[in-house]
């Protein structure tokens, strides 16, 4: 489960088993978790984050979308 980025209290990562899904990133802070699709950046699912957190996360992921997509393709070889 490679960590792609850390920003403040947030850790952005992939699961190895995600290979057959469209590009996306998981984010975690403490016990809160969320999943965002990358093309386009859209909240997919999660628990423990409030609406303000989710908006902040969507903005961070949008800012780093290229980094996440490059990491996805490097890791999964697609």
Coordinates of C-alpha atoms in Angstrom, one line a residue:
X1 CA 0.0 0.0 0.0
X2 CA 2.2 2.8 -1.3
X3 CA 1.9 6.3 0.2
X4 CA 1.9 8.8 -2.6
X5 CA 1.6 12.0 -0.6
X6 CA 1.3 13.4 2.9
X7 CA -0.2 16.8 3.5
X8 CA -0.8 17.9 7.0
X9 CA -2.7 15.2 8.8
X10 CA -3.7 13.4 5.6
X11 CA -2.1 10.4 4.0
X12 CA -2.9 9.6 0.3
X13 CA -2.3 6.1 -0.9
X14 CA -3.3 3.1 -3.1
X15 CA -4.1 -0.4 -2.3
X16 CA -2.3 -3.1 -4.3
X17 CA -5.6 -4.8 -5.0
X18 CA -6.9 -1.6 -6.8
X19 CA -5.3 -2.6 -10.1
X20 CA -8.6 -3.5 -11.9
X21 CA -10.4 -0.3 -10.9
X22 CA -10.3 3.1 -12.5
X23 CA -7.5 5.4 -11.1
X24 CA -8.4 6.6 -7.7
X25 CA -6.7 7.5 -4.4
X26 CA -7.5 6.7 -0.8
X27 CA -7.0 9.2 2.0
X28 CA -6.8 8.7 5.7
X29 CA -6.6 10.8 8.8
X30 CA -6.7 9.0 12.1
X31 CA -9.8 6.7 11.7
X32 CA -11.4 8.7 8.9
X33 CA -11.1 7.3 5.4
X34 CA -12.2 8.4 2.0
X35 CA -11.8 7.4 -1.6
X36 CA -11.7 9.8 -4.6
X37 CA -11.8 8.9 -8.3
X38 CA -9.1 10.8 -10.2
X39 CA -10.5 11.5 -13.7
X40 CA -12.4 13.6 -12.9
X41 CA -11.7 14.2 -9.2
X42 CA -14.9 13.1 -7.5
X43 CA -15.6 11.8 -4.0
X44 CA -16.5 8.1 -4.2
X45 CA -17.0 6.9 -0.7
X46 CA -15.8 7.4 2.9
X47 CA -16.5 7.7 6.6
X48 CA -15.4 10.0 9.3
X49 CA -14.8 13.2 7.4
X50 CA -17.1 16.1 7.6
X51 CA -18.2 18.2 4.5
X52 CA -15.4 20.8 5.1
X53 CA -12.8 18.1 5.2
X54 CA -14.1 16.5 2.0
X55 CA -14.0 19.8 0.2
X56 CA -10.4 20.4 1.4
X57 CA -9.5 16.9 0.3
X58 CA -11.0 17.3 -3.1
X59 CA -9.1 20.6 -3.6
X60 CA -5.8 18.9 -2.5
X61 CA -6.4 16.0 -4.8
X62 CA -7.2 18.3 -7.7
X63 CA -4.0 20.3 -7.1
X64 CA -2.0 17.1 -7.1
X65 CA -4.0 15.1 -9.7
X66 CA -1.0 14.8 -12.0
X67 CA 1.2 13.4 -9.2
X68 CA -1.5 10.8 -8.3
X69 CA -2.1 9.8 -11.9
X70 CA 1.6 9.4 -12.6
X71 CA 2.0 7.4 -9.4
X72 CA -1.0 5.2 -10.3
X73 CA 0.4 4.4 -13.7
X74 CA 3.9 3.8 -12.4
X75 CA 2.7 1.5 -9.7
X76 CA 0.1 -0.5 -11.7
X77 CA 2.0 -0.3 -15.0
X78 CA -0.9 0.9 -17.1

